[in-house]
PDB file of C-alpha atoms in Angstrom:
ATOM      1  CA  UNK H   3       0.069  -0.125  -0.029  1.00 90.00           C
ATOM      2  CA  UNK H   4       1.198   3.451  -0.794  1.00 94.00           C
ATOM      3  CA  UNK H   5       0.627   5.812   2.079  1.00 94.00           C
ATOM      4  CA  UNK H   6       1.004   9.696   2.303  1.00 94.00           C
ATOM      5  CA  UNK H   7       1.628  10.969   5.858  1.00 93.00           C
ATOM      6  CA  UNK H   8       1.306  14.495   6.860  1.00 89.00           C
ATOM      7  CA  UNK H   9       2.827  15.362  10.215  1.00 83.00           C
ATOM      8  CA  UNK H  10       1.713  18.149  12.441  1.00 71.00           C
ATOM      9  CA  UNK H  11       4.301  20.799  13.501  1.00 63.00           C
ATOM     10  CA  UNK H  12       2.754  20.921  16.871  1.00 64.00           C
ATOM     11  CA  UNK H  13       3.380  17.244  17.244  1.00 61.00           C
ATOM     12  CA  UNK H  14       6.946  17.649  16.492  1.00 68.00           C
ATOM     13  CA  UNK H  15       7.360  20.093  19.296  1.00 68.00           C
ATOM     14  CA  UNK H  16       6.158  17.655  21.899  1.00 64.00           C
ATOM     15  CA  UNK H  17       6.392  19.355  25.232  1.00 67.00           C
ATOM     16  CA  UNK H  18       8.429  22.293  23.978  1.00 62.00           C
ATOM     17  CA  UNK H  19       7.071  25.600  22.976  1.00 60.00           C
ATOM     18  CA  UNK H  20       8.991  25.971  19.690  1.00 64.00           C
ATOM     19  CA  UNK H  21      11.484  24.196  17.386  1.00 70.00           C
ATOM     20  CA  UNK H  22      11.687  20.314  17.556  1.00 77.00           C
ATOM     21  CA  UNK H  23      12.013  17.728  20.354  1.00 80.00           C
ATOM     22  CA  UNK H  24      14.858  15.534  19.195  1.00 81.00           C
ATOM     23  CA  UNK H  25      13.962  12.604  21.495  1.00 84.00           C
ATOM     24  CA  UNK H  26      10.314  12.590  19.983  1.00 83.00           C
ATOM     25  CA  UNK H  27      11.675  12.779  16.523  1.00 86.00           C
ATOM     26  CA  UNK H  28      13.730   9.634  17.195  1.00 88.00           C
ATOM     27  CA  UNK H  29      10.566   7.955  18.277  1.00 87.00           C
ATOM     28  CA  UNK H  30       8.662   8.912  15.213  1.00 88.00           C
ATOM     29  CA  UNK H  31      11.316   7.691  13.150  1.00 91.00           C
ATOM     30  CA  UNK H  32      11.014   4.330  14.643  1.00 91.00           C
ATOM     31  CA  UNK H  33       7.223   4.454  14.249  1.00 89.00           C
ATOM     32  CA  UNK H  34       7.630   5.195  10.441  1.00 92.00           C
ATOM     33  CA  UNK H  35      10.424   2.483  10.161  1.00 93.00           C
ATOM     34  CA  UNK H  36       7.757  -0.094  11.509  1.00 91.00           C
ATOM     35  CA  UNK H  37       5.417   1.074   8.680  1.00 92.00           C
ATOM     36  CA  UNK H  38       8.119   0.576   6.208  1.00 93.00           C
ATOM     37  CA  UNK H  39       8.939  -2.840   7.396  1.00 92.00           C
ATOM     38  CA  UNK H  40       5.313  -3.729   6.596  1.00 91.00           C
ATOM     39  CA  UNK H  41       5.990  -3.235   3.103  1.00 88.00           C
ATOM     40  CA  UNK H  42       4.205   0.093   2.832  1.00 93.00           C
ATOM     41  CA  UNK H  43       5.461   2.791   0.498  1.00 95.00           C
ATOM     42  CA  UNK H  44       5.612   6.220   2.229  1.00 95.00           C
ATOM     43  CA  UNK H  45       5.363   9.762   1.120  1.00 94.00           C
ATOM     44  CA  UNK H  46       5.658  12.399   3.985  1.00 92.00           C
ATOM     45  CA  UNK H  47       4.549  16.090   4.048  1.00 87.00           C
ATOM     46  CA  UNK H  48       5.404  18.238   6.918  1.00 76.00           C
ATOM     47  CA  UNK H  49       4.229  21.547   8.355  1.00 66.00           C
ATOM     48  CA  UNK H  50       6.652  24.331   9.330  1.00 60.00           C
ATOM     49  CA  UNK H  51       4.694  26.205  11.904  1.00 58.00           C
ATOM     50  CA  UNK H  52       6.992  25.326  14.906  1.00 51.00           C
ATOM     51  CA  UNK H  53       9.626  27.433  13.436  1.00 58.00           C
ATOM     52  CA  UNK H  54       7.427  30.170  11.827  1.00 56.00           C
ATOM     53  CA  UNK H  55       3.647  31.173  11.928  1.00 55.00           C
ATOM     54  CA  UNK H  56       2.660  33.361   8.949  1.00 49.00           C
ATOM     55  CA  UNK H  57      -0.500  34.442  10.741  1.00 53.00           C
ATOM     56  CA  UNK H  58       1.671  36.239  13.517  1.00 58.00           C
ATOM     57  CA  UNK H  59       3.722  37.876  11.109  1.00 57.00           C
ATOM     58  CA  UNK H  60       0.773  38.924   8.692  1.00 55.00           C
ATOM     59  CA  UNK H  61      -1.039  40.383  11.649  1.00 54.00           C
ATOM     60  CA  UNK H  62       2.183  42.733  11.949  1.00 68.00           C
ATOM     61  CA  UNK H  63       2.063  43.899   8.513  1.00 73.00           C
ATOM     62  CA  UNK H  64       4.202  41.174   6.489  1.00 77.00           C
ATOM     63  CA  UNK H  65       2.654  40.509   3.099  1.00 81.00           C
ATOM     64  CA  UNK H  66       0.872  37.339   2.814  1.00 79.00           C
ATOM     65  CA  UNK H  67       2.904  36.185  -0.229  1.00 85.00           C
ATOM     66  CA  UNK H  68       6.346  37.031   1.512  1.00 81.00           C
ATOM     67  CA  UNK H  69       4.899  35.081   4.599  1.00 77.00           C
ATOM     68  CA  UNK H  70       4.026  32.097   2.817  1.00 80.00           C
ATOM     69  CA  UNK H  71       7.373  31.725   1.253  1.00 83.00           C
ATOM     70  CA  UNK H  72       8.879  32.134   4.581  1.00 78.00           C
ATOM     71  CA  UNK H  73       6.903  29.265   5.987  1.00 75.00           C
ATOM     72  CA  UNK H  74       7.769  27.193   2.971  1.00 79.00           C
ATOM     73  CA  UNK H  75      11.596  27.619   4.092  1.00 78.00           C
ATOM     74  CA  UNK H  76      10.478  26.575   7.663  1.00 72.00           C
ATOM     75  CA  UNK H  77       9.255  23.304   6.455  1.00 72.00           C
ATOM     76  CA  UNK H  78      12.613  22.897   4.783  1.00 75.00           C
ATOM     77  CA  UNK H  79      14.374  23.092   8.023  1.00 76.00           C
ATOM     78  CA  UNK H  80      11.918  20.562   9.681  1.00 77.00           C
ATOM     79  CA  UNK H  81      12.617  18.239   6.809  1.00 79.00           C
ATOM     80  CA  UNK H  82      16.327  18.317   7.007  1.00 83.00           C
ATOM     81  CA  UNK H  83      15.927  17.175  10.741  1.00 83.00           C
ATOM     82  CA  UNK H  84      13.453  14.518   9.818  1.00 86.00           C
ATOM     83  CA  UNK H  85      15.470  13.075   6.864  1.00 90.00           C
ATOM     84  CA  UNK H  86      18.514  12.783   9.450  1.00 90.00           C
ATOM     85  CA  UNK H  87      16.416  11.010  12.013  1.00 91.00           C
ATOM     86  CA  UNK H  88      14.974   8.529   9.376  1.00 93.00           C
ATOM     87  CA  UNK H  89      18.446   7.842   7.904  1.00 94.00           C
ATOM     88  CA  UNK H  90      19.928   7.259  11.572  1.00 93.00           C
ATOM     89  CA  UNK H  91      17.098   4.706  11.637  1.00 93.00           C
ATOM     90  CA  UNK H  92      18.497   2.793   8.513  1.00 94.00           C
ATOM     91  CA  UNK H  93      15.898   4.090   6.053  1.00 95.00           C
ATOM     92  CA  UNK H  94      16.722   5.456   2.573  1.00 95.00           C
ATOM     93  CA  UNK H  95      15.075   8.703   1.806  1.00 95.00           C
ATOM     94  CA  UNK H  96      14.802  11.364  -1.006  1.00 94.00           C
ATOM     95  CA  UNK H  97      13.788  14.994  -0.289  1.00 91.00           C
ATOM     96  CA  UNK H  98      11.816  16.375  -3.164  1.00 92.00           C
ATOM     97  CA  UNK H  99      10.724  20.076  -3.406  1.00 89.00           C
ATOM     98  CA  UNK H 100       8.596  22.221  -5.230  1.00 88.00           C
ATOM     99  CA  UNK H 101      11.321  24.973  -4.707  1.00 87.00           C
ATOM    100  CA  UNK H 102      14.696  24.502  -6.438  1.00 86.00           C
ATOM    101  CA  UNK H 103      17.547  24.368  -4.033  1.00 82.00           C
ATOM    102  CA  UNK H 104      19.724  21.698  -5.733  1.00 82.00           C
ATOM    103  CA  UNK H 105      22.351  21.777  -2.818  1.00 80.00           C
ATOM    104  CA  UNK H 106      19.768  20.302  -0.494  1.00 79.00           C
ATOM    105  CA  UNK H 107      17.420  18.271  -2.557  1.00 81.00           C
ATOM    106  CA  UNK H 108      16.142  17.583  -5.915  1.00 91.00           C
ATOM    107  CA  UNK H 109      13.255  19.285  -7.782  1.00 92.00           C
ATOM    108  CA  UNK H 110       9.946  17.552  -7.402  1.00 93.00           C
ATOM    109  CA  UNK H 111       9.063  15.661 -10.682  1.00 94.00           C
ATOM    110  CA  UNK H 112       6.280  13.228 -10.368  1.00 95.00           C
ATOM    111  CA  UNK H 113       7.780  10.441 -12.223  1.00 95.00           C
ATOM    112  CA  UNK H 114      11.131  10.657 -10.513  1.00 95.00           C
ATOM    113  CA  UNK H 115       9.253  10.580  -7.158  1.00 95.00           C
ATOM    114  CA  UNK H 116       7.428   7.424  -8.296  1.00 96.00           C
ATOM    115  CA  UNK H 117      10.604   5.690  -9.196  1.00 96.00           C
ATOM    116  CA  UNK H 118      11.955   6.515  -5.728  1.00 96.00           C
ATOM    117  CA  UNK H 119       8.966   4.832  -4.081  1.00 96.00           C
ATOM    118  CA  UNK H 120       9.246   1.825  -6.456  1.00 95.00           C
ATOM    119  CA  UNK H 121      13.006   1.407  -5.028  1.00 95.00           C
ATOM    120  CA  UNK H 122      11.273   1.483  -1.596  1.00 94.00           C
ATOM    121  CA  UNK H 123      12.942   4.962  -0.730  1.00 96.00           C
ATOM    122  CA  UNK H 124      10.769   7.039   1.534  1.00 96.00           C
ATOM    123  CA  UNK H 125       9.783  10.357  -0.266  1.00 95.00           C
ATOM    124  CA  UNK H 126       9.809  13.539   1.705  1.00 91.00           C
ATOM    125  CA  UNK H 127       7.967  16.388   0.092  1.00 90.00           C
ATOM    126  CA  UNK H 128       8.845  19.930   0.995  1.00 85.00           C
ATOM    127  CA  UNK H 129       7.942  23.464   0.154  1.00 83.00           C
ATOM    128  CA  UNK H 130       4.129  22.875  -0.327  1.00 76.00           C
ATOM    129  CA  UNK H 131       3.061  23.345  -3.962  1.00 86.00           C
ATOM    130  CA  UNK H 132       5.677  26.096  -4.117  1.00 85.00           C
ATOM    131  CA  UNK H 133       2.886  28.715  -4.454  1.00 88.00           C
ATOM    132  CA  UNK H 134       1.591  31.131  -1.958  1.00 88.00           C
ATOM    133  CA  UNK H 135      -1.928  30.996  -0.795  1.00 87.00           C
ATOM    134  CA  UNK H 136      -1.833  27.300  -1.053  1.00 85.00           C
ATOM    135  CA  UNK H 137      -1.369  25.607   2.444  1.00 81.00           C
ATOM    136  CA  UNK H 138       0.278  22.322   3.381  1.00 80.00           C
ATOM    137  CA  UNK H 139      -3.356  20.883   3.365  1.00 86.00           C
ATOM    138  CA  UNK H 140      -3.468  21.458  -0.301  1.00 88.00           C
ATOM    139  CA  UNK H 141      -0.027  20.108  -0.873  1.00 87.00           C
ATOM    140  CA  UNK H 142      -0.891  16.945   1.050  1.00 88.00           C
ATOM    141  CA  UNK H 143      -3.858  16.105  -1.026  1.00 93.00           C
ATOM    142  CA  UNK H 144      -2.233  17.248  -4.304  1.00 94.00           C
ATOM    143  CA  UNK H 145       0.688  14.845  -3.564  1.00 94.00           C
ATOM    144  CA  UNK H 146      -1.636  11.999  -2.640  1.00 94.00           C
ATOM    145  CA  UNK H 147      -3.468  12.270  -5.785  1.00 96.00           C
ATOM    146  CA  UNK H 148      -0.331  12.806  -8.139  1.00 95.00           C
ATOM    147  CA  UNK H 149       1.484   9.780  -6.684  1.00 96.00           C
ATOM    148  CA  UNK H 150      -1.745   7.506  -6.689  1.00 95.00           C
ATOM    149  CA  UNK H 151      -1.498   7.013  -2.959  1.00 95.00           C
ATOM    150  CA  UNK H 152      -4.114   4.567  -1.444  1.00 92.00           C
ATOM    151  CA  UNK H 153      -4.512   6.544   1.685  1.00 90.00           C
ATOM    152  CA  UNK H 154      -3.516   9.860   3.227  1.00 92.00           C
ATOM    153  CA  UNK H 155      -3.163  10.354   6.924  1.00 92.00           C
ATOM    154  CA  UNK H 156      -2.989  13.611   8.968  1.00 89.00           C
ATOM    155  CA  UNK H 157      -1.065  12.843  12.137  1.00 87.00           C
ATOM    156  CA  UNK H 158      -1.616  15.473  14.728  1.00 82.00           C
ATOM    157  CA  UNK H 159      -2.003  16.038  18.513  1.00 77.00           C
ATOM    158  CA  UNK H 160      -5.614  14.831  18.791  1.00 73.00           C
ATOM    159  CA  UNK H 161      -7.105  11.367  18.786  1.00 69.00           C
ATOM    160  CA  UNK H 162      -9.979  11.990  16.429  1.00 76.00           C
ATOM    161  CA  UNK H 163     -11.821  14.821  14.604  1.00 85.00           C
ATOM    162  CA  UNK H 164     -14.172  16.658  16.634  1.00 85.00           C
ATOM    163  CA  UNK H 165     -17.165  19.104  15.661  1.00 82.00           C
ATOM    164  CA  UNK H 166     -15.428  21.759  17.776  1.00 79.00           C
ATOM    165  CA  UNK H 167     -11.934  22.410  19.076  1.00 76.00           C
ATOM    166  CA  UNK H 168     -11.537  19.865  21.918  1.00 75.00           C
ATOM    167  CA  UNK H 169      -8.705  21.865  23.538  1.00 74.00           C
ATOM    168  CA  UNK H 170     -11.187  24.933  23.900  1.00 80.00           C
ATOM    169  CA  UNK H 171     -14.614  23.169  24.071  1.00 82.00           C
ATOM    170  CA  UNK H 172     -15.450  20.612  26.536  1.00 82.00           C
ATOM    171  CA  UNK H 173     -18.582  19.687  24.846  1.00 85.00           C
ATOM    172  CA  UNK H 174     -16.995  18.918  21.634  1.00 84.00           C
ATOM    173  CA  UNK H 175     -18.242  15.692  20.045  1.00 86.00           C
ATOM    174  CA  UNK H 176     -16.064  12.948  18.619  1.00 85.00           C
ATOM    175  CA  UNK H 177     -16.649  12.263  15.017  1.00 89.00           C
ATOM    176  CA  UNK H 178     -15.306   8.821  13.897  1.00 88.00           C
ATOM    177  CA  UNK H 179     -16.369   8.870  10.220  1.00 90.00           C
ATOM    178  CA  UNK H 180     -17.493  11.805   8.214  1.00 90.00           C
ATOM    179  CA  UNK H 181     -18.365  12.583   4.575  1.00 91.00           C
ATOM    180  CA  UNK H 182     -16.707  15.415   2.483  1.00 91.00           C
ATOM    181  CA  UNK H 183     -20.182  17.014   2.536  1.00 89.00           C
ATOM    182  CA  UNK H 184     -20.375  17.026   6.186  1.00 87.00           C
ATOM    183  CA  UNK H 185     -17.021  18.449   6.681  1.00 89.00           C
ATOM    184  CA  UNK H 186     -17.593  21.349   4.114  1.00 88.00           C
ATOM    185  CA  UNK H 187     -21.127  22.257   5.236  1.00 87.00           C
ATOM    186  CA  UNK H 188     -20.641  21.984   9.040  1.00 83.00           C
ATOM    187  CA  UNK H 189     -17.274  23.704   8.724  1.00 83.00           C
ATOM    188  CA  UNK H 190     -15.392  21.110  10.627  1.00 84.00           C
ATOM    189  CA  UNK H 191     -11.891  22.642  10.740  1.00 79.00           C
ATOM    190  CA  UNK H 192      -9.900  19.434   9.959  1.00 81.00           C
ATOM    191  CA  UNK H 193      -8.192  21.128   7.150  1.00 84.00           C
ATOM    192  CA  UNK H 194      -8.772  23.995   4.715  1.00 85.00           C
ATOM    193  CA  UNK H 195     -11.680  23.708   2.297  1.00 87.00           C
ATOM    194  CA  UNK H 196      -9.485  23.977  -0.875  1.00 89.00           C
ATOM    195  CA  UNK H 197      -8.004  20.713   0.158  1.00 91.00           C
ATOM    196  CA  UNK H 198     -11.215  19.036   1.156  1.00 92.00           C
ATOM    197  CA  UNK H 199     -12.850  20.011  -2.097  1.00 93.00           C
ATOM    198  CA  UNK H 200      -9.993  18.522  -4.046  1.00 93.00           C
ATOM    199  CA  UNK H 201     -10.191  15.243  -2.096  1.00 93.00           C
ATOM    200  CA  UNK H 202     -13.929  15.199  -2.687  1.00 93.00           C
ATOM    201  CA  UNK H 203     -13.680  15.766  -6.372  1.00 93.00           C
ATOM    202  CA  UNK H 204     -11.319  12.696  -6.704  1.00 94.00           C
ATOM    203  CA  UNK H 205     -12.706  10.517  -3.885  1.00 92.00           C
ATOM    204  CA  UNK H 206      -9.344  10.391  -2.044  1.00 93.00           C
ATOM    205  CA  UNK H 207      -9.787   8.790   1.436  1.00 91.00           C
ATOM    206  CA  UNK H 208      -8.410  10.801   4.307  1.00 92.00           C
ATOM    207  CA  UNK H 209      -7.647   9.703   7.875  1.00 92.00           C
ATOM    208  CA  UNK H 210      -6.847  11.566  10.908  1.00 90.00           C
ATOM    209  CA  UNK H 211      -4.796  10.099  13.848  1.00 90.00           C
ATOM    210  CA  UNK H 212      -3.120  10.983  16.997  1.00 86.00           C
ATOM    211  CA  UNK H 213       0.642  11.019  16.481  1.00 82.00           C
ATOM    212  CA  UNK H 214       1.335  10.759  20.224  1.00 81.00           C
ATOM    213  CA  UNK H 215      -0.557   7.435  20.450  1.00 83.00           C
ATOM    214  CA  UNK H 216       1.807   4.386  20.168  1.00 79.00           C
ATOM    215  CA  UNK H 217       1.638   2.915  16.625  1.00 83.00           C
ATOM    216  CA  UNK H 218      -1.519   4.805  15.836  1.00 85.00           C
ATOM    217  CA  UNK H 219      -0.451   5.506  12.222  1.00 88.00           C
ATOM    218  CA  UNK H 220       0.292   1.829  11.450  1.00 89.00           C
ATOM    219  CA  UNK H 221      -2.989   0.776  12.977  1.00 88.00           C
ATOM    220  CA  UNK H 222      -4.899   3.486  10.890  1.00 88.00           C
ATOM    221  CA  UNK H 223      -3.357   2.106   7.734  1.00 89.00           C
ATOM    222  CA  UNK H 224      -4.228  -1.490   8.722  1.00 86.00           C
ATOM    223  CA  UNK H 225      -7.598  -1.154  10.237  1.00 81.00           C
ATOM    224  CA  UNK H 226     -10.540   1.427  10.128  1.00 74.00           C
ATOM    225  CA  UNK H 227     -10.574   1.139  14.047  1.00 76.00           C
ATOM    226  CA  UNK H 228      -8.115   3.844  14.557  1.00 82.00           C
ATOM    227  CA  UNK H 229      -8.590   7.528  13.802  1.00 84.00           C
ATOM    228  CA  UNK H 230     -11.308   9.593  11.952  1.00 88.00           C
ATOM    229  CA  UNK H 231     -12.033   8.585   8.274  1.00 90.00           C
ATOM    230  CA  UNK H 232     -13.312  11.148   5.801  1.00 90.00           C
ATOM    231  CA  UNK H 233     -14.623   9.982   2.644  1.00 88.00           C
ATOM    232  CA  UNK H 234     -17.737   9.801   0.459  1.00 82.00           C
TER     233      UNK H 234
END
């Protein structure tokens, strides 16, 4: 099975207020190795908000386009750290980017990325789509469709999707399965609507799991009993 995994920047912080917790990164690398050892092909997309939040900068007068490019560069720093952790766990990786910085990685080309997957390399996709105004959610769904992934998983700091923010609302209700229509019409804030609309158009199955829960990602791949499923 070919799986695309999107990892929340908040999850990488673990108990820190910023940057990356290296001990948690090592644990995450071992989880990904477990998935790899089950003969699953893996593509990974990562946020960069633990380093830079464009919302804060935009509120202080930074242009949205400039802020988005700054956030893309933040994802790059995260992924250099992630690549290092994966390779220390004896996995072969390839960084592919929508932005061209050949000293660090190779330019994203669909056929080349597919070839890496066929050779059992983990493909790490950075710099979103390379365009401002498109979030990592959009990049997540786009890469999932381009690379013919069987499932795309969002690994974050909550167990499931809720109708409200469970960190703020005690009466938030758990949603184990939802349709794309429900997510859009009820404005369930699991990801941006551009990404949801694209996934709905091509019927791409999405799952949301808790990254902190031991082996939750692997369980979500192999069973519907873990995480929230979003599909038609």
